[in-house]
Tab-separated table of C-alpha atoms in Angstrom:
chain	number	residue	atom	x	y	z
A	1	MET	CA	26.157	-108.513	-144.016
A	2	SER	CA	25.453	-107.409	-140.702
A	3	GLU	CA	28.792	-107.024	-139.526
A	4	LEU	CA	30.089	-104.876	-142.264
A	5	LEU	CA	26.684	-102.751	-141.762
A	6	THR	CA	28.211	-102.370	-138.164
A	7	LEU	CA	31.346	-101.405	-138.435
A	8	ALA	CA	30.198	-98.416	-140.916
A	9	GLU	CA	27.389	-96.941	-138.044
A	10	VAL	CA	30.286	-97.623	-136.151
A	11	GLY	CA	33.450	-95.632	-138.503
A	12	GLY	CA	32.083	-93.081	-139.436
A	13	PRO	CA	31.368	-90.770	-135.840
A	14	LEU	CA	34.374	-92.431	-134.658
A	15	VAL	CA	36.051	-90.571	-138.426
A	16	ALA	CA	33.855	-87.078	-137.663
A	17	VAL	CA	35.501	-87.481	-133.266
A	18	THR	CA	39.033	-87.437	-134.719
A	19	GLY	CA	38.272	-84.951	-137.542
A	20	GLY	CA	36.965	-82.461	-135.555
A	21	ALA	CA	39.918	-83.504	-132.428
A	22	ALA	CA	42.034	-82.744	-135.283
A	23	TYR	CA	40.202	-79.991	-136.116
A	24	ALA	CA	40.386	-78.612	-132.947
A	25	ARG	CA	43.692	-78.713	-132.461
A	26	VAL	CA	44.472	-76.690	-134.766
A	27	LYS	CA	41.905	-73.896	-134.819
A	28	ALA	CA	40.657	-73.964	-131.428
A	29	PRO	CA	43.099	-75.385	-128.936
A	30	ALA	CA	42.024	-74.506	-125.187
A	31	VAL	CA	39.196	-75.912	-126.663
A	32	TYR	CA	41.316	-79.588	-127.472
A	33	TRP	CA	42.650	-78.496	-124.209
A	34	SER	CA	39.783	-78.952	-122.175
A	35	ALA	CA	38.060	-81.647	-123.306
A	36	ILE	CA	40.947	-84.588	-124.200
A	37	GLY	CA	44.971	-82.402	-123.691
A	38	LEU	CA	44.230	-82.071	-120.101
A	39	PRO	CA	43.239	-85.564	-119.429
A	40	VAL	CA	45.116	-87.620	-121.539
A	41	THR	CA	48.122	-85.473	-120.165
A	42	ALA	CA	47.498	-85.666	-116.612
A	43	ALA	CA	47.031	-89.330	-116.846
A	44	ARG	CA	50.164	-89.873	-118.406
A	45	PHE	CA	51.197	-87.279	-116.146
A	46	SER	CA	50.514	-89.404	-112.851
A	47	ALA	CA	51.536	-92.901	-114.307
A	48	THR	CA	54.817	-91.855	-115.464
A	49	TYR	CA	56.073	-89.081	-113.079
A	50	GLY	CA	57.896	-91.489	-110.920
A	51	SER	CA	59.776	-92.968	-113.957
A	52	ALA	CA	60.497	-89.591	-115.374
A	53	MET	CA	62.003	-87.688	-112.619
A	54	ASP	CA	64.428	-90.784	-112.142
A	55	ALA	CA	65.231	-90.872	-115.678
A	56	CYS	CA	65.790	-86.754	-114.833
A	57	GLY	CA	68.213	-88.008	-112.400
A	58	LEU	CA	65.756	-85.210	-109.793
A	59	THR	CA	65.566	-88.856	-106.821
A	60	VAL	CA	67.492	-89.112	-104.360
A	61	ALA	CA	68.110	-91.934	-101.833
A	62	PRO	CA	65.692	-92.868	-99.436
A	63	SER	CA	65.655	-91.676	-95.498
A	64	ARG	CA	66.725	-94.068	-93.003
A	65	LEU	CA	63.744	-94.286	-91.258
A	66	ARG	CA	61.973	-95.103	-95.357
A	67	VAL	CA	64.586	-97.229	-95.556
A	68	LEU	CA	63.354	-99.679	-92.505
A	69	VAL	CA	60.083	-99.147	-92.130
A	70	THR	CA	60.055	-100.757	-96.311
A	71	ARG	CA	62.391	-103.936	-95.147
A	72	ALA	CA	59.912	-104.202	-92.672
A	73	THR	CA	56.389	-104.165	-93.908
A	74	SER	CA	56.916	-105.601	-97.697
A	75	ARG	CA	60.111	-107.379	-99.293
A	76	ARG	CA	59.723	-105.072	-102.004
A	77	GLU	CA	62.771	-103.066	-103.713
A	78	ILE	CA	64.219	-99.600	-102.066
A	79	ARG	CA	64.596	-97.232	-104.405
A	80	PRO	CA	65.482	-94.451	-104.910
A	81	VAL	CA	62.961	-91.482	-103.593
A	82	PRO	CA	61.782	-88.180	-106.331
A	83	PRO	CA	59.947	-84.617	-105.067
A	84	ARG	CA	57.405	-85.247	-103.221
A	85	ILE	CA	53.540	-83.777	-105.025
A	86	ARG	CA	52.072	-81.336	-102.945
A	87	ARG	CA	49.415	-79.763	-105.072
A	88	VAL	CA	48.770	-80.606	-108.846
A	89	ARG	CA	45.955	-77.874	-110.410
A	90	PRO	CA	44.572	-77.979	-114.657
A	91	THR	CA	44.378	-74.610	-115.485
A	92	SER	CA	42.399	-73.571	-118.769
A	93	THR	CA	46.345	-73.439	-120.742
A	94	GLY	CA	48.346	-75.982	-118.730
A	95	LEU	CA	47.989	-78.073	-115.394
A	96	ARG	CA	50.348	-76.483	-112.749
A	97	VAL	CA	52.440	-79.065	-110.215
A	98	ARG	CA	53.877	-77.804	-106.491
A	99	LEU	CA	56.834	-80.471	-105.997
A	100	ARG	CA	58.275	-80.247	-102.104
A	101	LEU	CA	62.393	-80.665	-103.121
A	102	ALA	CA	64.039	-83.517	-101.007
A	103	PRO	CA	67.142	-82.387	-99.257
A	104	GLY	CA	70.383	-81.412	-101.578
A	105	GLN	CA	68.276	-80.468	-104.163
A	106	GLU	CA	67.651	-76.713	-105.620
A	107	PRO	CA	65.319	-74.850	-107.960
A	108	ALA	CA	67.975	-75.044	-110.932
A	109	ASP	CA	68.033	-79.041	-110.703
A	110	VAL	CA	64.769	-79.262	-111.396
A	111	ALA	CA	65.170	-76.480	-114.355
A	112	ALA	CA	67.503	-78.198	-116.412
A	113	SER	CA	65.364	-80.902	-116.816
A	114	ALA	CA	62.555	-78.847	-117.737
A	115	GLU	CA	63.162	-80.152	-121.750
A	116	ARG	CA	63.057	-83.756	-120.865
A	117	LEU	CA	59.979	-83.176	-118.597
A	118	ARG	CA	58.213	-81.495	-121.762
A	119	HIS	CA	58.937	-84.522	-123.396
A	120	ALA	CA	58.021	-86.640	-121.167
A	121	TRP	CA	54.316	-85.411	-120.753
A	122	GLY	CA	53.804	-84.388	-124.043
A	123	VAL	CA	52.861	-80.947	-123.412
A	124	HIS	CA	53.407	-78.286	-125.034
A	125	ALA	CA	56.513	-76.517	-122.844
A	126	VAL	CA	57.310	-76.532	-119.121
A	127	HIS	CA	57.894	-73.840	-117.398
A	128	VAL	CA	59.716	-73.561	-113.212
A	129	SER	CA	59.412	-70.771	-111.139
A	130	ILE	CA	60.592	-71.593	-107.068
A	131	VAL	CA	56.945	-70.540	-105.041
A	132	LYS	CA	59.720	-70.148	-101.790
A	133	PRO	CA	62.844	-72.309	-100.953
A	134	GLY	CA	62.524	-76.370	-101.258
A	135	VAL	CA	59.327	-76.126	-102.739
A	136	VAL	CA	58.639	-75.054	-107.033
A	137	GLU	CA	56.184	-75.544	-109.490
A	138	LEU	CA	56.279	-76.878	-112.481
A	139	ARG	CA	54.107	-74.734	-115.072
A	140	MET	CA	52.981	-76.917	-117.875
A	141	THR	CA	51.149	-76.176	-120.903
A	142	GLY	CA	49.133	-77.810	-123.512
A	143	PHE	CA	49.879	-75.618	-126.159
A	144	ASP	CA	51.678	-72.134	-127.261
A	145	VAL	CA	49.067	-69.135	-125.728
A	146	LEU	CA	51.472	-67.464	-127.427
A	147	ARG	CA	49.685	-68.206	-130.965
A	148	LYS	CA	46.649	-66.686	-129.739
A	149	VAL	CA	46.522	-64.020	-127.056
A	150	ARG	CA	43.349	-64.411	-124.328
A	151	MET	CA	44.706	-62.653	-121.427
A	152	PRO	CA	44.298	-64.278	-118.303
A	153	ARG	CA	41.107	-63.478	-116.498
A	154	ARG	CA	42.330	-62.775	-112.958
A	155	LEU	CA	44.520	-59.950	-113.140
A	156	PRO	CA	46.750	-58.399	-110.822
A	157	SER	CA	45.373	-54.927	-108.877
A	158	GLY	CA	46.374	-52.093	-107.974
A	159	ASP	CA	47.278	-48.201	-108.473
A	160	LEU	CA	50.985	-49.255	-110.142
A	161	LEU	CA	50.063	-52.445	-110.834
A	162	VAL	CA	49.666	-52.848	-115.195
A	163	PRO	CA	49.214	-56.200	-116.719
A	164	VAL	CA	50.852	-55.477	-120.616
A	165	ALA	CA	51.168	-58.749	-121.719
A	166	LEU	CA	51.047	-62.636	-121.583
A	167	ARG	CA	53.887	-65.171	-120.370
A	168	ASP	CA	54.906	-67.959	-122.327
A	169	ASP	CA	53.830	-69.300	-119.004
A	170	GLY	CA	50.680	-68.835	-119.501
A	171	THR	CA	50.530	-66.363	-116.721
A	172	ALA	CA	50.097	-61.831	-117.364
A	173	PHE	CA	52.935	-59.686	-117.255
A	174	VAL	CA	53.181	-57.245	-115.201
A	175	ARG	CA	54.393	-53.785	-114.897
A	176	ASP	CA	55.367	-53.731	-111.446
A	177	TYR	CA	56.034	-49.751	-110.158
A	178	ARG	CA	57.389	-50.057	-107.462
A	179	THR	CA	59.406	-53.696	-108.107
A	180	ILE	CA	60.925	-52.312	-111.728
A	181	PRO	CA	60.558	-48.784	-111.151
A	182	HIS	CA	62.935	-47.527	-115.354
A	183	CYS	CA	62.283	-50.282	-118.047
A	184	LEU	CA	64.293	-49.914	-121.476
A	185	THR	CA	62.209	-51.628	-124.643
A	186	LEU	CA	63.616	-51.939	-127.490
A	187	GLY	CA	62.342	-53.548	-130.873
A	188	ALA	CA	63.394	-53.042	-134.514
A	189	THR	CA	59.722	-51.895	-136.676
A	190	LEU	CA	57.308	-53.729	-136.980
A	191	THR	CA	58.247	-55.899	-134.325
A	192	GLY	CA	54.986	-54.870	-132.439
A	193	LYS	CA	56.680	-52.052	-129.709
A	194	SER	CA	54.373	-50.015	-130.548
A	195	VAL	CA	51.854	-51.979	-129.543
A	196	TYR	CA	53.194	-52.370	-126.333
A	197	MET	CA	53.153	-48.923	-125.361
A	198	ARG	CA	49.863	-48.428	-126.780
A	199	ASN	CA	48.644	-51.317	-123.662
A	200	LEU	CA	50.826	-50.042	-121.702
A	201	VAL	CA	49.795	-46.521	-122.308
A	202	THR	CA	45.787	-47.782	-121.709
A	203	GLY	CA	47.242	-49.692	-118.219
A	204	LEU	CA	48.446	-46.359	-116.262
A	205	ALA	CA	45.510	-44.567	-118.225
A	206	ARG	CA	42.693	-46.357	-116.162
A	207	ARG	CA	45.455	-45.594	-113.009
A	208	LYS	CA	45.834	-42.359	-110.873
A	209	VAL	CA	49.693	-41.057	-112.625
A	210	ALA	CA	50.692	-38.731	-114.551
A	211	LEU	CA	51.410	-39.844	-117.695
A	212	VAL	CA	54.040	-37.511	-120.102
A	213	GLY	CA	55.600	-38.060	-123.257
A	214	ILE	CA	58.996	-37.018	-125.532
A	215	ASP	CA	57.877	-38.647	-128.177
A	216	CYS	CA	60.383	-37.064	-131.225
A	217	LYS	CA	58.771	-38.015	-134.085
A	218	LEU	CA	57.206	-34.383	-133.721
A	219	GLY	CA	54.135	-36.892	-131.306
A	220	VAL	CA	52.658	-39.121	-134.003
A	221	GLU	CA	53.561	-41.451	-131.990
A	222	GLN	CA	51.571	-40.423	-128.348
A	223	ALA	CA	49.455	-37.357	-129.750
A	224	PRO	CA	46.755	-39.698	-130.184
A	225	PHE	CA	47.215	-39.782	-126.718
A	226	ALA	CA	46.991	-36.092	-125.749
A	227	THR	CA	43.770	-35.877	-123.479
A	228	ARG	CA	44.959	-38.799	-120.919
A	229	LEU	CA	48.584	-36.320	-121.149
A	230	SER	CA	49.556	-34.501	-117.815
A	231	ALA	CA	52.654	-32.735	-120.441
A	232	LEU	CA	54.547	-33.004	-124.551
A	233	ALA	CA	57.235	-32.468	-125.727
A	234	THR	CA	57.255	-33.690	-129.606
A	235	ASN	CA	60.769	-32.321	-130.661
A	236	PRO	CA	64.590	-32.135	-128.706
A	237	GLU	CA	64.132	-28.504	-127.496
A	238	GLN	CA	61.005	-29.442	-125.413
A	239	ALA	CA	62.242	-32.646	-124.674
A	240	SER	CA	65.496	-30.189	-122.599
A	241	ALA	CA	63.275	-28.148	-121.399
A	242	LEU	CA	60.218	-30.872	-120.364
A	243	LEU	CA	63.237	-33.002	-118.718
A	244	ASP	CA	64.823	-29.273	-116.723
A	245	LYS	CA	60.431	-29.051	-115.100
A	246	LEU	CA	60.937	-33.269	-114.480
A	247	VAL	CA	63.921	-32.708	-112.293
A	248	GLY	CA	63.108	-29.380	-110.889
A	249	GLU	CA	59.431	-31.583	-110.147
A	250	MET	CA	61.658	-34.672	-108.918
A	251	GLU	CA	63.833	-32.135	-106.078
A	252	ALA	CA	60.261	-30.636	-104.860
A	253	ARG	CA	59.386	-33.841	-104.015
A	254	TYR	CA	62.802	-34.916	-102.156
A	255	ASP	CA	62.110	-31.663	-99.730
A	256	LEU	CA	59.106	-33.335	-99.300
A	257	ILE	CA	60.420	-35.476	-97.852
A	258	ARG	CA	63.261	-34.227	-95.788
A	259	ASP	CA	60.293	-32.112	-94.395
A	260	HIS	CA	58.496	-35.655	-93.198
A	261	GLN	CA	61.811	-37.544	-91.639
A	262	GLY	CA	61.787	-36.216	-87.897
A	263	ILE	CA	65.170	-33.899	-88.741
A	264	THR	CA	63.363	-31.139	-86.133
A	265	GLY	CA	61.765	-33.348	-84.073
A	266	SER	CA	58.190	-32.385	-85.460
A	267	VAL	CA	57.262	-35.726	-87.017
A	268	SER	CA	56.063	-39.177	-84.569
A	269	ASP	CA	58.712	-42.121	-85.180
A	270	ASP	CA	56.087	-43.372	-87.466
A	271	GLU	CA	55.675	-41.432	-90.073
A	272	ILE	CA	60.283	-40.620	-91.068
A	273	THR	CA	60.073	-41.715	-94.517
A	274	SER	CA	62.000	-41.882	-97.683
A	275	ASP	CA	59.906	-41.971	-99.721
A	276	ILE	CA	56.641	-40.294	-100.871
A	277	TRP	CA	54.445	-43.783	-99.895
A	278	GLY	CA	56.276	-43.434	-96.157
A	279	LEU	CA	53.955	-39.846	-96.812
A	280	PRO	CA	50.551	-38.712	-95.602
A	281	ALA	CA	47.599	-39.811	-98.245
A	282	ASP	CA	46.511	-35.580	-98.706
A	283	LEU	CA	49.811	-34.587	-98.738
A	284	ARG	CA	51.552	-37.864	-101.288
A	285	PRO	CA	52.046	-36.356	-104.600
A	286	VAL	CA	50.546	-38.383	-107.359
A	287	PRO	CA	53.484	-40.762	-109.316
A	288	VAL	CA	54.550	-39.573	-112.512
A	289	VAL	CA	56.146	-42.160	-115.428
A	290	LEU	CA	57.578	-40.223	-118.411
A	291	VAL	CA	57.450	-42.156	-121.530
A	292	VAL	CA	60.362	-41.858	-123.526
A	293	ASP	CA	59.834	-43.039	-127.413
A	294	GLU	CA	62.223	-43.634	-129.604
A	295	VAL	CA	65.229	-42.066	-127.422
A	296	ALA	CA	68.303	-42.279	-129.952
A	297	GLU	CA	66.658	-38.404	-131.219
A	298	LEU	CA	67.485	-37.584	-128.142
A	299	PHE	CA	71.292	-38.235	-128.695
A	300	LEU	CA	71.395	-37.976	-132.060
A	301	VAL	CA	72.948	-34.259	-132.722
A	302	ALA	CA	75.067	-32.500	-136.813
A	303	THR	CA	76.026	-29.258	-134.758
A	304	ARG	CA	78.335	-28.640	-131.087
A	305	LYS	CA	75.203	-26.588	-130.119
A	306	GLU	CA	72.965	-29.588	-130.253
A	307	GLU	CA	75.826	-31.690	-128.671
A	308	ASP	CA	75.293	-29.408	-125.925
A	309	ARG	CA	72.146	-29.641	-125.909
A	310	ARG	CA	72.452	-33.551	-125.805
A	311	ASP	CA	74.717	-34.131	-123.311
A	312	HIS	CA	72.518	-32.107	-120.630
A	313	MET	CA	68.966	-34.255	-122.290
A	314	VAL	CA	70.987	-37.353	-121.057
A	315	THR	CA	72.483	-36.046	-118.246
A	316	GLN	CA	69.035	-35.484	-116.494
A	317	LEU	CA	67.685	-38.172	-118.374
A	318	ILE	CA	70.384	-40.414	-115.636
A	319	ARG	CA	69.567	-37.933	-112.446
A	320	LEU	CA	65.573	-39.144	-113.272
A	321	ALA	CA	66.090	-42.808	-113.415
A	322	GLN	CA	68.741	-42.534	-109.986
A	323	LEU	CA	66.079	-40.432	-108.562
A	324	GLY	CA	63.484	-40.708	-109.758
A	325	ARG	CA	61.795	-44.461	-107.752
A	326	ALA	CA	61.777	-42.663	-104.237
A	327	ALA	CA	60.150	-39.125	-105.582
A	328	GLY	CA	56.971	-41.847	-107.625
A	329	MET	CA	58.981	-40.742	-110.871
A	330	PHE	CA	59.436	-43.533	-113.035
A	331	LEU	CA	60.688	-44.148	-116.811
A	332	GLU	CA	59.226	-46.012	-119.748
A	333	VAL	CA	62.445	-45.982	-122.069
A	334	CYS	CA	61.751	-47.370	-126.067
A	335	GLY	CA	64.123	-47.397	-129.215
A	336	GLN	CA	64.784	-48.878	-132.200
A	337	ARG	CA	68.509	-49.670	-132.130
A	338	PHE	CA	69.891	-48.456	-129.177
A	339	GLY	CA	74.094	-48.712	-128.157
A	340	SER	CA	77.008	-47.302	-127.281
A	341	GLU	CA	77.934	-46.250	-130.328
A	342	LEU	CA	74.704	-44.209	-129.493
A	343	GLY	CA	77.056	-41.284	-127.576
A	344	LYS	CA	78.098	-40.153	-123.543
A	345	GLY	CA	75.520	-41.542	-121.237
A	346	ALA	CA	74.105	-44.148	-123.575
A	347	THR	CA	75.686	-47.434	-121.563
A	348	MET	CA	75.435	-45.696	-117.846
A	349	LEU	CA	70.832	-44.381	-119.205
A	350	ARG	CA	71.005	-48.474	-119.827
A	351	ALA	CA	72.644	-49.301	-116.264
A	352	GLN	CA	70.143	-47.813	-114.468
A	353	LEU	CA	66.906	-49.113	-116.131
A	354	THR	CA	66.124	-52.349	-113.932
A	355	GLY	CA	63.879	-53.768	-116.583
A	356	ARG	CA	64.278	-55.176	-120.688
A	357	VAL	CA	61.427	-55.896	-123.133
A	358	VAL	CA	63.244	-56.610	-125.585
A	359	HIS	CA	61.515	-57.312	-130.177
A	360	ARG	CA	62.614	-58.961	-132.753
A	361	VAL	CA	66.039	-56.411	-133.735
A	362	ASN	CA	67.954	-56.095	-136.280
A	363	ASP	CA	71.533	-56.769	-134.887
A	364	LYS	CA	72.299	-58.831	-132.221
A	365	PRO	CA	74.503	-56.098	-130.671
A	366	THR	CA	71.180	-54.405	-130.112
A	367	ALA	CA	69.665	-57.817	-128.164
A	368	GLU	CA	73.046	-57.945	-126.627
A	369	MET	CA	72.766	-54.118	-125.456
A	370	GLY	CA	69.255	-54.627	-123.476
A	371	LEU	CA	69.236	-58.488	-122.144
A	372	GLY	CA	73.808	-59.173	-121.894
A	373	ASP	CA	74.069	-58.437	-118.354
A	374	ILE	CA	70.555	-60.585	-118.159
A	375	SER	CA	71.096	-63.778	-119.362
A	376	PRO	CA	72.920	-65.148	-122.525
A	377	GLU	CA	70.566	-67.709	-123.058
A	378	ALA	CA	67.946	-64.451	-123.124
A	379	VAL	CA	69.678	-62.703	-125.710
A	380	VAL	CA	69.738	-66.343	-127.994
A	381	ALA	CA	65.622	-66.376	-127.511
A	382	ALA	CA	65.298	-61.685	-128.919
A	383	THR	CA	67.341	-63.518	-131.982
A	384	GLN	CA	64.641	-66.570	-132.515
A	385	ILE	CA	61.741	-63.971	-132.592
A	386	ALA	CA	59.854	-64.951	-135.974
A	387	PRO	CA	58.603	-62.091	-137.979
A	388	GLU	CA	55.526	-63.024	-138.871
A	389	MET	CA	54.990	-63.036	-134.862
A	390	PRO	CA	54.843	-59.518	-133.915
A	391	GLY	CA	54.134	-58.970	-130.288
A	392	VAL	CA	56.281	-61.432	-129.174
A	393	ALA	CA	59.314	-60.599	-126.681
A	394	VAL	CA	61.665	-60.882	-124.617
A	395	ALA	CA	61.094	-60.098	-120.835
A	396	GLY	CA	63.749	-60.077	-118.038
A	397	ASP	CA	65.194	-57.616	-115.635
A	398	SER	CA	68.374	-58.034	-113.136
A	399	SER	CA	67.799	-60.805	-111.314
A	400	GLY	CA	68.498	-62.708	-114.237
A	401	GLY	CA	65.080	-64.069	-114.640
A	402	TRP	CA	63.378	-63.643	-118.243
A	403	SER	CA	60.678	-64.783	-120.145
A	404	ARG	CA	58.839	-64.352	-123.580
A	405	ILE	CA	55.689	-62.311	-123.668
A	406	ARG	CA	53.398	-61.311	-126.556
A	407	THR	CA	51.364	-58.001	-126.507
A	408	PRO	CA	47.491	-57.871	-127.205
A	409	ASP	CA	46.396	-56.424	-130.294
A	410	LEU	CA	45.495	-52.435	-129.278
A	411	SER	CA	45.182	-50.324	-132.319
A	412	LEU	CA	45.596	-46.537	-131.483
A	413	ALA	CA	42.139	-45.600	-132.270
A	414	ASP	CA	41.033	-48.317	-129.424
A	415	SER	CA	43.700	-46.498	-126.996
A	416	ALA	CA	43.470	-43.264	-127.773
A	417	ARG	CA	38.844	-43.334	-126.822
A	418	ILE	CA	40.210	-44.830	-123.904
A	419	CYS	CA	42.891	-42.299	-122.613
A	420	ARG	CA	39.301	-39.673	-123.863
A	421	ALA	CA	37.466	-41.652	-121.730
A	422	THR	CA	39.789	-41.985	-118.494
A	423	ALA	CA	40.647	-37.669	-119.674
A	424	HIS	CA	38.975	-37.081	-116.080
A	425	LEU	CA	42.377	-39.287	-113.778
A	426	THR	CA	44.467	-36.496	-115.595
A	427	PRO	CA	46.110	-34.888	-112.566
A	428	GLU	CA	47.205	-31.453	-112.472
A	429	LEU	CA	50.835	-30.093	-112.302
A	430	PRO	CA	51.839	-27.204	-111.562
A	431	ALA	CA	55.623	-26.818	-112.821
A	432	LEU	CA	54.396	-29.190	-116.687
A	433	ALA	CA	51.078	-26.591	-116.988
A	434	ALA	CA	53.159	-24.767	-120.246
A	435	PHE	CA	53.999	-28.275	-121.765
A	436	ARG	CA	50.575	-30.131	-121.501
A	437	PRO	CA	48.548	-30.864	-124.839
A	438	ILE	CA	46.336	-28.820	-126.806
A	439	VAL	CA	42.719	-31.141	-127.491
A	440	PRO	CA	40.057	-29.042	-129.150
A	441	ALA	CA	37.071	-29.401	-127.328
A	442	SER	CA	35.684	-32.378	-129.797
A	443	ALA	CA	38.233	-34.425	-128.808
A	444	ALA	CA	37.993	-33.974	-125.546
A	445	THR	CA	34.184	-35.629	-124.687
A	446	ALA	CA	33.851	-37.149	-127.371
A	447	ASP	CA	32.664	-40.297	-125.504
A	448	GLY	CA	34.571	-43.518	-125.499
A	449	PRO	CA	34.516	-47.130	-125.064
A	450	SER	CA	32.942	-49.907	-122.054
A	451	LEU	CA	35.826	-49.602	-120.201
A	452	VAL	CA	34.858	-53.490	-119.108
A	453	LYS	CA	35.410	-54.450	-122.620
A	454	PRO	CA	36.781	-57.597	-123.308
A	455	ARG	CA	40.931	-57.501	-123.858
A	456	PRO	CA	41.323	-58.341	-127.619
A	457	VAL	CA	42.735	-60.866	-129.658
A	458	THR	CA	46.258	-61.124	-131.550
A	459	GLY	CA	45.743	-63.231	-134.213
């Protein structure tokens, strides 16, 4: 009887602990990972690293020196050696392992075995990134970090660095305008494209940049940001005139750059520059980011007159995309559908937009238009996004790299309040003064939320 009582006393707490762990794994995966998943995975990784690498074909024959030393000091079997582990670092979402590749190996060899390593170590995913030649990092995630988005505590900062979303490897997806100046964002209705743009606009609103909007849906998407916009066009006629002014502003900036290229000898050699970033701080114009919502509206025409206007607008957009980077002018082009059937200039414009973000789309050709020139695998990933996961997208660039991302949920009201709170950062651009949106005094002075408020969570 005493033995039965003892088993009952032990079994009750054991069942409770097991049930609590199972509940935490579903409802609080980050807590489960920190308490249970990380120690178990670290132990499994340590015990099976060599055998897993050997099974994946990631080992090489040992060097002659190592063979001689082994034979001289022991009778152990001489076995192939895996990449050398340089560092193991646990994180709140997974485990990061830095490896030194053996001679003859390349990062593609490790990346090709990522799925096999995921199963070998029992983690949610394994991502491979290149640190430097000969060194790669395995970024393991213990759970699906995109299911419930929590941005990392440490985020990159800079005037033209904007953390927008979370990657599926647990790192932040950052729009770096100095590296990738222009971007094309695609997505069907209710896929999270608008939330992505809200996160981007509010991130830019906190920085010293001029925000310019073209919203041919009569301004319903961008009008809430009016307090932070330097210019806004809400129909194709206004958009055409605004693009002319932006091209004129770009040409004026090139004149300013040319005056500081030392051609006449009046500028010292260390001040010669080919873009605005080399200009003295007191002469450097503020960067301009143009956000175009629903770009297809600029292409659609019904009459001959509208066709001429369309061709002119597209030409001006292409000029901004080709020449704007050095003048500090950047494009964010958004749409539900994008294809060559939009008309003349569509594919030429797309070719200038280095960055690509594709949410769930209604047809494969749109995914191919956005990601087909980046990676066939990225196209497949974009067509497999589930409808119940709004905000998930595939982000890539012309280098061929891509990843799945998801933006934190941000309501239109919250983004509007942030824009009101940062309205004092709106620069004055005389060339665009006619397009500055008119904001009622009550809206411009309304109190906004604290800018140190934690990022919202996507459920």
